[in-house]
């Protein structure tokens, strides 16, 4: 396992701890509508505060593009943060300069402050050296707990980890350990399920996965492109016919790598893209010219379940069908329940993530039973693509110094 330092490696008592979290929460009419990201930051904030560290929270919020925009002030997150954390939060009107120095100087051991949106400064996204220095001035150490922002080489996610001793917070640690055990050094056989709308958004990801996993199961709209590339009829289904060549390249790459690429063998088809549209189950060889494939069929589900029962590790991104429209959620739900059961029985390590996947697993009521569900979106996908995430690389480098 690649090394990075954690909170187990530092005595935070009395130290000014610059803690990068992701407070970029969805808001409506000045109220936080989903506090999941705040809740994920809690264990690290509480641990540092309880150990007598002075917690100084850094985060971006929205896309103010280097300007002060009132609607994107982190001040509006303070009430929810205080409520969830059950602690008083001091707020600094800026993330660098005198405003911060005053708040930080007044902070006692075990207290928590939140600094204003890092993206109010152009230096944040540019990772500008003087801005990094200005941020670092307010801390003795840096703790990174925002995996969801780690794919950006910004001052508060990457630059600062080169200026101060840097550690992974508990959420970051959990994410990295889960991801490393899924692809870096997994227990085999490993299955990846990749579904979702389009091949075009996931070409790199597929290219990386075929070289790493034993079974690559393709579902969702993107499977149609593969079926069409094999000469199967897909009717009016979502399909990127222009990517037939790319699909065939991936099939060939899988064969060379010894990865079994698994496509649907049957499908649930309908003629309208809407919930409860009249539907039928057909073999993928018999999709009618007016049909739309909106989900995988029961034979495909049974096939995936049989393979999954042989696997020790599962990585999942993207639904098997148009899961927002019942009954076209049935394939996704059935495989999700199977993976959850194998996980609970201790037979499978199951890691899932990326936008709609979390929603699909929540809808199937199994997210809690998976070994790890990443809410990190873009960062999770980049990691699946095999990219080095700058915020993670900087943590690793810090542990070498
Ligand atoms: P993605 O963001 O690429 O993971 O795609 C998720 C979206 O793909 C969801 O909104 C699904 O409704 C959609 N999707 C999955 N399968 C199909 C399909 N067979 N036809 C149309 N849309 C689909």
Tab-separated table of C-alpha atoms and ligand atoms in Angstrom:
chain	number	residue	atom	x	y	z
A	1	UNK	CA	0.000	0.000	0.000
A	2	UNK	CA	1.355	3.435	-0.897
A	3	UNK	CA	2.225	5.414	2.185
A	4	UNK	CA	0.716	8.591	3.477
A	5	UNK	CA	0.678	9.995	6.972
A	6	UNK	CA	-2.512	10.045	9.002
A	7	UNK	CA	-3.680	11.594	12.265
A	8	UNK	CA	-2.044	8.626	14.008
A	9	UNK	CA	1.351	10.074	13.076
A	10	UNK	CA	1.060	13.521	14.663
A	11	UNK	CA	0.416	15.097	18.042
A	12	UNK	CA	-1.993	17.905	17.216
A	13	UNK	CA	-2.254	19.327	20.730
A	14	UNK	CA	-1.744	23.070	20.712
A	15	UNK	CA	-1.061	23.075	16.970
A	16	UNK	CA	-2.787	25.250	14.386
A	17	UNK	CA	-4.211	22.636	12.045
A	18	UNK	CA	-5.224	23.828	8.581
A	19	UNK	CA	-7.864	21.272	7.654
A	20	UNK	CA	-9.031	21.143	4.018
A	21	UNK	CA	-12.599	19.877	3.874
A	22	UNK	CA	-15.245	19.994	1.154
A	23	UNK	CA	-18.040	22.287	2.294
A	24	UNK	CA	-19.246	22.804	-1.257
A	25	UNK	CA	-22.736	21.722	-0.214
A	26	UNK	CA	-25.914	22.186	-2.252
A	27	UNK	CA	-27.966	25.193	-1.075
A	28	UNK	CA	-31.375	26.628	-1.833
A	29	UNK	CA	-32.608	30.001	-0.567
A	30	UNK	CA	-29.593	30.290	1.753
A	31	UNK	CA	-30.199	26.885	3.368
A	32	UNK	CA	-28.096	23.739	3.081
A	33	UNK	CA	-30.241	21.077	1.366
A	34	UNK	CA	-27.860	18.124	1.779
A	35	UNK	CA	-25.351	18.053	4.644
A	36	UNK	CA	-23.659	14.773	3.638
A	37	UNK	CA	-20.336	16.466	2.936
A	38	UNK	CA	-20.375	18.244	6.296
A	39	UNK	CA	-21.177	14.972	8.035
A	40	UNK	CA	-18.247	13.272	6.295
A	41	UNK	CA	-15.890	15.914	7.716
A	42	UNK	CA	-17.110	15.470	11.291
A	43	UNK	CA	-14.895	12.613	12.513
A	44	UNK	CA	-11.705	14.461	11.559
A	45	UNK	CA	-12.823	17.830	12.951
A	46	UNK	CA	-13.934	16.229	16.203
A	47	UNK	CA	-10.811	14.119	16.569
A	48	UNK	CA	-8.445	17.060	16.096
A	49	UNK	CA	-10.477	19.317	18.396
A	50	UNK	CA	-10.836	16.611	21.054
A	51	UNK	CA	-7.072	16.071	20.997
A	52	UNK	CA	-6.536	19.787	21.660
A	53	UNK	CA	-5.687	20.929	18.145
A	54	UNK	CA	-6.857	24.332	16.887
A	55	UNK	CA	-8.954	23.500	13.844
A	56	UNK	CA	-8.854	25.973	10.956
A	57	UNK	CA	-11.192	24.851	8.181
A	58	UNK	CA	-10.418	25.597	4.539
A	59	UNK	CA	-12.833	24.953	1.699
A	60	UNK	CA	-13.975	26.192	-1.668
A	61	UNK	CA	-17.624	26.952	-2.365
A	62	UNK	CA	-19.114	27.296	-5.847
A	63	UNK	CA	-17.196	28.906	-8.685
A	64	UNK	CA	-16.600	32.577	-7.858
A	65	UNK	CA	-13.530	32.573	-10.167
A	66	UNK	CA	-11.157	34.559	-7.999
A	67	UNK	CA	-13.615	37.252	-6.923
A	68	UNK	CA	-15.511	37.963	-3.747
A	69	UNK	CA	-19.130	36.984	-4.473
A	70	UNK	CA	-21.524	37.302	-1.518
A	71	UNK	CA	-23.779	34.514	-2.782
A	72	UNK	CA	-20.790	32.189	-2.570
A	73	UNK	CA	-19.653	33.097	0.911
A	74	UNK	CA	-19.004	30.201	3.267
A	75	UNK	CA	-20.531	32.307	6.046
A	76	UNK	CA	-23.936	30.907	5.081
A	77	UNK	CA	-22.744	27.368	5.863
A	78	UNK	CA	-21.825	28.293	9.461
A	79	UNK	CA	-25.286	27.660	11.057
A	80	UNK	CA	-25.508	24.138	9.582
A	81	UNK	CA	-21.889	23.432	10.445
A	82	UNK	CA	-22.461	24.509	14.067
A	83	UNK	CA	-25.657	22.470	14.229
A	84	UNK	CA	-24.104	19.271	12.858
A	85	UNK	CA	-20.849	19.695	14.746
A	86	UNK	CA	-22.468	20.832	18.005
A	87	UNK	CA	-19.584	23.270	18.416
A	88	UNK	CA	-19.245	27.019	18.087
A	89	UNK	CA	-17.459	28.100	14.899
A	90	UNK	CA	-15.419	31.309	14.585
A	91	UNK	CA	-15.666	32.722	11.056
A	92	UNK	CA	-12.895	34.697	9.323
A	93	UNK	CA	-13.968	36.990	6.537
A	94	UNK	CA	-11.054	35.920	4.347
A	95	UNK	CA	-8.795	32.888	4.020
A	96	UNK	CA	-5.502	34.855	4.047
A	97	UNK	CA	-4.187	38.041	5.660
A	98	UNK	CA	-5.061	39.984	8.809
A	99	UNK	CA	-8.679	38.827	9.074
A	100	UNK	CA	-7.450	35.260	9.472
A	101	UNK	CA	-4.531	36.099	11.749
A	102	UNK	CA	-6.919	37.752	14.236
A	103	UNK	CA	-9.321	34.808	14.312
A	104	UNK	CA	-6.527	32.235	14.487
A	105	UNK	CA	-4.655	34.110	17.233
A	106	UNK	CA	-7.813	34.121	19.339
A	107	UNK	CA	-8.411	30.399	18.839
A	108	UNK	CA	-7.825	28.213	21.899
A	109	UNK	CA	-6.932	24.520	21.928
A	110	UNK	CA	-9.935	22.448	20.846
A	111	UNK	CA	-11.703	25.347	19.120
A	112	UNK	CA	-12.777	25.507	15.479
A	113	UNK	CA	-12.648	28.316	12.919
A	114	UNK	CA	-13.862	28.440	9.338
A	115	UNK	CA	-12.084	30.622	6.772
A	116	UNK	CA	-13.842	32.296	3.857
A	117	UNK	CA	-14.069	30.613	0.434
A	118	UNK	CA	-10.563	29.915	-0.930
A	119	UNK	CA	-11.822	30.554	-4.478
A	120	UNK	CA	-12.366	34.245	-3.695
A	121	UNK	CA	-8.663	34.492	-4.610
A	122	UNK	CA	-7.298	33.839	-8.095
A	123	UNK	CA	-4.225	32.245	-6.519
A	124	UNK	CA	-6.311	29.276	-5.334
A	125	UNK	CA	-7.033	27.707	-8.719
A	126	UNK	CA	-3.685	28.889	-10.121
A	127	UNK	CA	-1.904	27.279	-7.179
A	128	UNK	CA	0.128	30.519	-6.988
A	129	UNK	CA	3.197	30.351	-4.746
A	130	UNK	CA	2.465	33.621	-2.890
A	131	UNK	CA	-1.110	32.550	-2.174
A	132	UNK	CA	0.078	29.151	-0.937
A	133	UNK	CA	2.523	30.937	1.381
A	134	UNK	CA	-0.236	33.208	2.672
A	135	UNK	CA	-2.468	30.202	3.416
A	136	UNK	CA	0.349	28.260	5.065
A	137	UNK	CA	1.212	31.167	7.394
A	138	UNK	CA	-1.873	30.367	9.493
A	139	UNK	CA	-1.052	26.739	10.204
A	140	UNK	CA	1.593	24.522	11.762
A	141	UNK	CA	0.406	21.427	9.916
A	142	UNK	CA	-1.962	20.627	7.043
A	143	UNK	CA	-4.611	17.918	7.091
A	144	UNK	CA	-6.396	16.994	3.873
A	145	UNK	CA	-9.854	15.494	4.220
A	146	UNK	CA	-11.364	16.452	0.863
A	147	UNK	CA	-10.815	13.551	-1.542
A	148	UNK	CA	-13.567	15.033	-3.701
A	149	UNK	CA	-11.309	18.037	-4.428
A	150	UNK	CA	-8.052	16.063	-4.666
A	151	UNK	CA	-8.151	15.828	-8.471
A	152	UNK	CA	-7.515	19.583	-8.608
A	153	UNK	CA	-3.970	20.926	-8.185
A	154	UNK	CA	-5.123	23.983	-6.294
A	155	UNK	CA	-3.374	25.908	-3.521
A	156	UNK	CA	-5.554	24.526	-0.712
A	157	UNK	CA	-5.587	20.959	-2.043
A	158	UNK	CA	-2.060	20.488	-3.363
A	159	UNK	CA	0.274	23.474	-3.030
A	160	UNK	CA	-0.050	23.753	0.724
A	161	UNK	CA	0.858	20.083	1.230
A	162	UNK	CA	4.347	20.983	-0.009
A	163	UNK	CA	4.730	23.847	2.489
A	164	UNK	CA	3.550	22.221	5.708
A	165	UNK	CA	3.799	18.697	7.107
A	166	UNK	CA	0.742	17.054	5.535
A	167	UNK	CA	-1.558	14.326	6.811
A	168	UNK	CA	-4.673	12.534	5.576
A	169	UNK	CA	-7.796	13.133	7.636
A	170	UNK	CA	-10.035	10.194	8.488
A	171	UNK	CA	-12.391	10.575	5.501
A	172	UNK	CA	-9.449	10.870	3.086
A	173	UNK	CA	-7.768	7.906	4.746
A	174	UNK	CA	-10.915	5.754	4.437
A	175	UNK	CA	-11.317	6.698	0.781
A	176	UNK	CA	-7.676	5.983	-0.095
A	177	UNK	CA	-7.649	2.688	1.757
A	178	UNK	CA	-10.865	1.605	0.006
A	179	UNK	CA	-9.584	2.623	-3.421
A	180	UNK	CA	-6.197	1.019	-2.921
A	181	UNK	CA	-7.756	-2.262	-1.824
A	182	UNK	CA	-10.036	-2.214	-4.870
A	183	UNK	CA	-7.570	-1.672	-7.701
A	184	UNK	CA	-3.995	-1.171	-6.484
A	185	UNK	CA	-3.660	-4.466	-4.634
A	186	UNK	CA	-7.044	-6.173	-4.780
A	187	UNK	CA	-8.098	-9.642	-3.830
A	188	UNK	CA	-8.900	-11.436	-7.092
A	189	UNK	CA	-10.981	-12.093	-9.065
A	190	UNK	CA	-11.969	-8.426	-9.464
A	191	UNK	CA	-15.118	-7.315	-11.276
A	192	UNK	CA	-15.735	-3.805	-12.509
A	193	UNK	CA	-19.257	-2.808	-13.473
A	194	UNK	CA	-19.404	0.243	-15.693
A	195	UNK	CA	-22.795	1.512	-16.704
A	196	UNK	CA	-24.362	4.854	-17.413
A	197	UNK	CA	-25.360	6.800	-20.442
A	198	UNK	CA	-22.445	7.118	-22.835
A	199	UNK	CA	-19.206	5.439	-23.815
A	200	UNK	CA	-17.734	8.796	-24.830
A	201	UNK	CA	-17.522	10.007	-21.208
A	202	UNK	CA	-15.913	6.790	-20.002
A	203	UNK	CA	-13.404	5.776	-22.687
A	204	UNK	CA	-10.333	6.398	-20.525
A	205	UNK	CA	-11.927	4.656	-17.618
A	206	UNK	CA	-12.720	1.546	-19.671
A	207	UNK	CA	-9.228	1.553	-21.151
A	208	UNK	CA	-7.675	1.607	-17.685
A	209	UNK	CA	-9.995	-1.000	-16.183
A	210	UNK	CA	-9.530	-3.687	-18.841
A	211	UNK	CA	-5.869	-3.829	-17.891
A	212	UNK	CA	-6.632	-4.228	-14.175
A	213	UNK	CA	-9.759	-6.312	-13.635
A	214	UNK	CA	-10.744	-9.896	-14.412
A	215	UNK	CA	-14.339	-9.130	-15.457
A	216	UNK	CA	-15.515	-5.881	-16.988
A	217	UNK	CA	-19.304	-5.788	-17.048
A	218	UNK	CA	-20.757	-3.124	-19.291
A	219	UNK	CA	-24.312	-1.954	-18.750
A	220	UNK	CA	-26.554	1.025	-19.360
A	221	UNK	CA	-26.817	3.036	-22.547
A	222	UNK	CA	-23.103	2.547	-23.175
A	223	UNK	CA	-23.587	-1.197	-23.626
A	224	UNK	CA	-25.698	-0.394	-26.712
A	225	UNK	CA	-22.651	1.064	-28.444
A	226	UNK	CA	-20.784	-2.200	-27.845
A	227	UNK	CA	-23.735	-4.296	-29.039
A	228	UNK	CA	-24.083	-2.188	-32.179
A	229	UNK	CA	-20.325	-2.495	-32.793
A	230	UNK	CA	-20.837	-6.269	-32.805
A	231	UNK	CA	-23.539	-5.918	-35.427
A	232	UNK	CA	-26.532	-6.342	-33.082
A	233	UNK	CA	-29.739	-4.359	-33.700
A	234	UNK	CA	-30.313	-1.576	-31.148
A	235	UNK	CA	-33.388	0.098	-32.704
A	236	UNK	CA	-33.916	3.587	-31.301
A	237	UNK	CA	-31.750	3.018	-28.217
A	238	UNK	CA	-29.270	5.577	-26.987
A	239	UNK	CA	-26.176	4.567	-28.956
A	240	UNK	CA	-22.993	6.293	-30.133
A	241	UNK	CA	-22.631	4.627	-33.518
A	242	UNK	CA	-19.581	6.786	-34.294
A	243	UNK	CA	-17.757	5.123	-31.397
A	244	UNK	CA	-18.067	1.599	-32.805
A	245	UNK	CA	-14.323	1.623	-33.543
A	246	UNK	CA	-13.454	2.710	-30.010
A	247	UNK	CA	-15.723	-0.024	-28.615
A	248	UNK	CA	-14.005	-2.649	-30.780
A	249	UNK	CA	-10.591	-1.379	-29.583
A	250	UNK	CA	-11.674	-1.893	-25.989
A	251	UNK	CA	-12.956	-5.394	-26.787
A	252	UNK	CA	-9.575	-6.225	-28.376
A	253	UNK	CA	-7.623	-4.694	-25.486
A	254	UNK	CA	-9.680	-6.744	-23.033
A	255	UNK	CA	-8.905	-9.926	-24.922
A	256	UNK	CA	-5.163	-9.192	-24.916
A	257	UNK	CA	-5.228	-8.397	-21.203
A	258	UNK	CA	-7.157	-11.555	-20.326
A	259	UNK	CA	-10.085	-9.509	-19.062
A	260	UNK	CA	-13.519	-10.995	-19.751
A	261	UNK	CA	-15.764	-8.272	-21.108
A	262	UNK	CA	-19.385	-9.016	-20.256
A	263	UNK	CA	-22.215	-7.510	-22.305
A	264	UNK	CA	-25.981	-7.871	-21.838
A	265	UNK	CA	-27.569	-10.976	-23.351
A	266	UNK	CA	-31.121	-9.741	-23.008
A	267	UNK	CA	-32.759	-6.375	-22.542
A	268	UNK	CA	-35.904	-4.663	-21.299
A	269	UNK	CA	-37.146	-2.585	-24.186
A	270	UNK	CA	-39.865	0.043	-24.499
A	271	UNK	CA	-40.984	2.500	-27.141
A	272	UNK	CA	-41.258	5.471	-24.779
A	273	UNK	CA	-38.586	6.883	-22.497
A	274	UNK	CA	-40.832	7.275	-19.473
A	275	UNK	CA	-41.698	5.617	-16.186
A	276	UNK	CA	-44.027	2.598	-16.496
A	277	UNK	CA	-43.912	2.673	-20.307
A	278	UNK	CA	-45.165	-0.689	-21.649
A	279	UNK	CA	-42.074	-2.892	-21.928
A	280	UNK	CA	-40.948	-6.373	-22.832
A	281	UNK	CA	-37.897	-8.539	-22.443
A	282	UNK	CA	-36.078	-9.579	-25.591
A	283	UNK	CA	-32.778	-11.181	-26.525
A	284	UNK	CA	-30.175	-8.631	-27.658
A	285	UNK	CA	-30.414	-10.322	-31.069
A	286	UNK	CA	-34.076	-9.349	-31.407
A	287	UNK	CA	-34.375	-5.679	-30.514
A	288	UNK	CA	-37.055	-4.176	-32.798
A	289	UNK	CA	-36.412	-1.133	-34.944
A	290	UNK	CA	-38.712	1.065	-32.811
A	291	UNK	CA	-37.462	-0.338	-29.503
A	292	UNK	CA	-35.318	1.449	-26.951
A	293	UNK	CA	-33.161	-0.660	-24.646
A	294	UNK	CA	-33.810	0.864	-21.215
A	295	UNK	CA	-32.489	-1.855	-18.923
A	296	UNK	CA	-30.743	-5.213	-18.924
A	297	UNK	CA	-32.991	-8.278	-18.782
A	298	UNK	CA	-33.188	-11.093	-16.188
A	299	UNK	CA	-30.777	-13.429	-18.029
A	300	UNK	CA	-28.114	-10.719	-18.042
A	301	UNK	CA	-28.693	-10.117	-14.328
A	302	UNK	CA	-28.415	-13.831	-13.568
A	303	UNK	CA	-25.193	-14.056	-15.596
A	304	UNK	CA	-23.608	-11.116	-13.724
A	305	UNK	CA	-24.733	-12.570	-10.390
A	306	UNK	CA	-23.109	-15.925	-11.190
A	307	UNK	CA	-19.817	-14.221	-12.052
A	308	UNK	CA	-20.021	-11.920	-9.031
A	309	UNK	CA	-20.376	-14.925	-6.730
A	310	UNK	CA	-16.880	-16.000	-7.903
A	311	UNK	CA	-15.334	-12.557	-7.274
A	312	UNK	CA	-13.668	-11.146	-4.173
A	313	UNK	CA	-13.689	-7.486	-5.201
A	314	UNK	CA	-16.198	-5.268	-7.018
A	315	UNK	CA	-15.780	-1.727	-8.315
A	316	UNK	CA	-18.987	-0.172	-9.607
A	317	UNK	CA	-19.694	3.013	-11.524
A	318	UNK	CA	-22.883	3.718	-13.434
A	319	UNK	CA	-26.359	2.126	-13.516
A	320	UNK	CA	-27.455	-0.810	-15.702
A	321	UNK	CA	-30.425	1.086	-17.064
A	322	UNK	CA	-32.538	4.221	-16.897
A	323	UNK	CA	-32.886	3.628	-13.147
A	324	UNK	CA	-34.827	6.844	-12.501
A	325	UNK	CA	-37.751	5.409	-14.475
A	326	UNK	CA	-39.279	2.271	-12.943
A	327	UNK	CA	-39.385	-0.563	-13.944
A	328	UNK	CA	-36.095	0.188	-15.740
A	329	UNK	CA	-34.344	0.200	-12.356
A	330	UNK	CA	-34.819	-3.545	-11.901
A	331	UNK	CA	-31.490	-4.695	-13.359
A	332	UNK	CA	-29.515	-2.179	-11.279
A	333	UNK	CA	-31.490	-3.025	-8.132
A	334	UNK	CA	-31.090	-6.780	-8.534
A	335	UNK	CA	-27.309	-6.673	-9.048
A	336	UNK	CA	-26.964	-4.094	-6.255
A	337	UNK	CA	-28.860	-6.358	-3.846
A	338	UNK	CA	-26.700	-9.318	-4.855
A	339	UNK	CA	-23.489	-7.335	-4.260
A	340	UNK	CA	-24.817	-6.103	-0.913
A	341	UNK	CA	-25.684	-9.632	0.200
A	342	UNK	CA	-22.249	-11.013	-0.774
A	343	UNK	CA	-20.650	-8.080	1.074
A	344	UNK	CA	-22.660	-8.672	4.242
A	345	UNK	CA	-21.745	-12.365	4.071
A	346	UNK	CA	-18.072	-11.314	4.074
A	347	UNK	CA	-17.435	-12.756	0.591
A	348	UNK	CA	-17.002	-9.523	-1.357
A	349	UNK	CA	-15.328	-6.142	-0.965
A	350	UNK	CA	-17.653	-3.740	-2.773
A	351	UNK	CA	-16.663	-0.214	-3.729
A	352	UNK	CA	-19.010	2.050	-5.654
A	353	UNK	CA	-18.960	5.683	-6.607
A	354	UNK	CA	-19.563	8.475	-9.045
A	355	UNK	CA	-22.644	10.690	-9.368
A	356	UNK	CA	-25.638	8.591	-10.347
A	357	UNK	CA	-24.235	5.402	-8.867
A	358	UNK	CA	-24.722	6.693	-5.338
A	359	UNK	CA	-28.305	7.692	-6.191
A	360	UNK	CA	-28.935	4.281	-7.783
A	361	UNK	CA	-27.619	2.396	-4.739
A	362	UNK	CA	-29.616	4.593	-2.386
A	363	UNK	CA	-32.689	3.868	-4.434
A	364	UNK	CA	-31.996	0.132	-4.108
A	365	UNK	CA	-31.561	0.709	-0.313
A	366	UNK	CA	-28.183	-1.009	-0.273
A	367	UNK	CA	-25.649	1.835	-0.037
A	368	UNK	CA	-25.135	1.146	3.683
A	369	UNK	CA	-24.280	-2.481	3.001
A	370	UNK	CA	-21.546	-1.780	0.464
A	371	UNK	CA	-17.994	-1.818	1.850
A	372	UNK	CA	-17.438	1.747	0.657
A	373	UNK	CA	-19.473	4.243	-1.318
A	374	UNK	CA	-17.560	7.239	-2.624
A	375	UNK	CA	-19.464	10.487	-3.029
A	376	UNK	CA	-16.449	12.112	-4.666
A	377	UNK	CA	-17.770	12.257	-8.257
A	378	UNK	CA	-15.034	13.628	-10.529
A	379	UNK	CA	-12.151	12.564	-8.277
A	380	UNK	CA	-13.508	8.997	-8.072
A	381	UNK	CA	-13.825	8.828	-11.873
A	382	UNK	CA	-10.306	10.195	-12.418
A	383	UNK	CA	-8.992	7.610	-10.032
A	384	UNK	CA	-10.844	4.879	-12.002
A	385	UNK	CA	-9.189	6.297	-15.119
A	386	UNK	CA	-5.850	5.542	-13.464
A	387	UNK	CA	-4.855	9.185	-13.111
A	388	UNK	CA	-2.637	10.452	-10.341
A	389	UNK	CA	-4.677	12.841	-8.220
A	390	UNK	CA	-2.483	15.853	-7.369
A	391	UNK	CA	-3.908	16.266	-3.863
A	392	UNK	CA	-3.187	12.625	-3.086
A	393	UNK	CA	0.270	12.640	-4.679
A	394	UNK	CA	1.213	15.640	-2.530
A	395	UNK	CA	0.216	13.735	0.622
A	396	UNK	CA	2.342	10.775	-0.445
A	397	UNK	CA	5.312	13.043	-1.136
A	398	UNK	CA	4.933	14.738	2.227
A	399	UNK	CA	5.202	11.349	3.941
A	400	UNK	CA	8.565	10.793	2.169
A	401	UNK	CA	10.125	13.996	3.463
B	1	LIG	P1	-23.702	8.378	-16.163
B	1	LIG	O1	-23.837	9.756	-15.616
B	1	LIG	O2	-22.868	8.277	-17.383
B	1	LIG	O3	-23.320	7.362	-15.102
B	1	LIG	O4	-25.150	7.986	-16.689
B	1	LIG	C1	-26.243	7.827	-15.844
B	1	LIG	C2	-27.482	7.980	-16.664
B	1	LIG	O5	-27.528	6.981	-17.669
B	1	LIG	C3	-28.759	7.826	-15.865
B	1	LIG	O6	-29.455	9.031	-15.907
B	1	LIG	C4	-29.526	6.730	-16.600
B	1	LIG	O7	-30.896	7.023	-16.724
B	1	LIG	C5	-28.877	6.727	-17.962
B	1	LIG	N1	-29.035	5.441	-18.633
B	1	LIG	C6	-28.602	4.255	-18.230
B	1	LIG	N2	-28.967	3.297	-19.091
B	1	LIG	C7	-29.652	3.889	-20.083
B	1	LIG	C8	-30.278	3.433	-21.285
B	1	LIG	N3	-30.251	2.132	-21.603
B	1	LIG	N4	-30.861	4.339	-22.078
B	1	LIG	C9	-30.873	5.631	-21.731
B	1	LIG	N5	-30.300	6.136	-20.625
B	1	LIG	C10	-29.700	5.261	-19.806
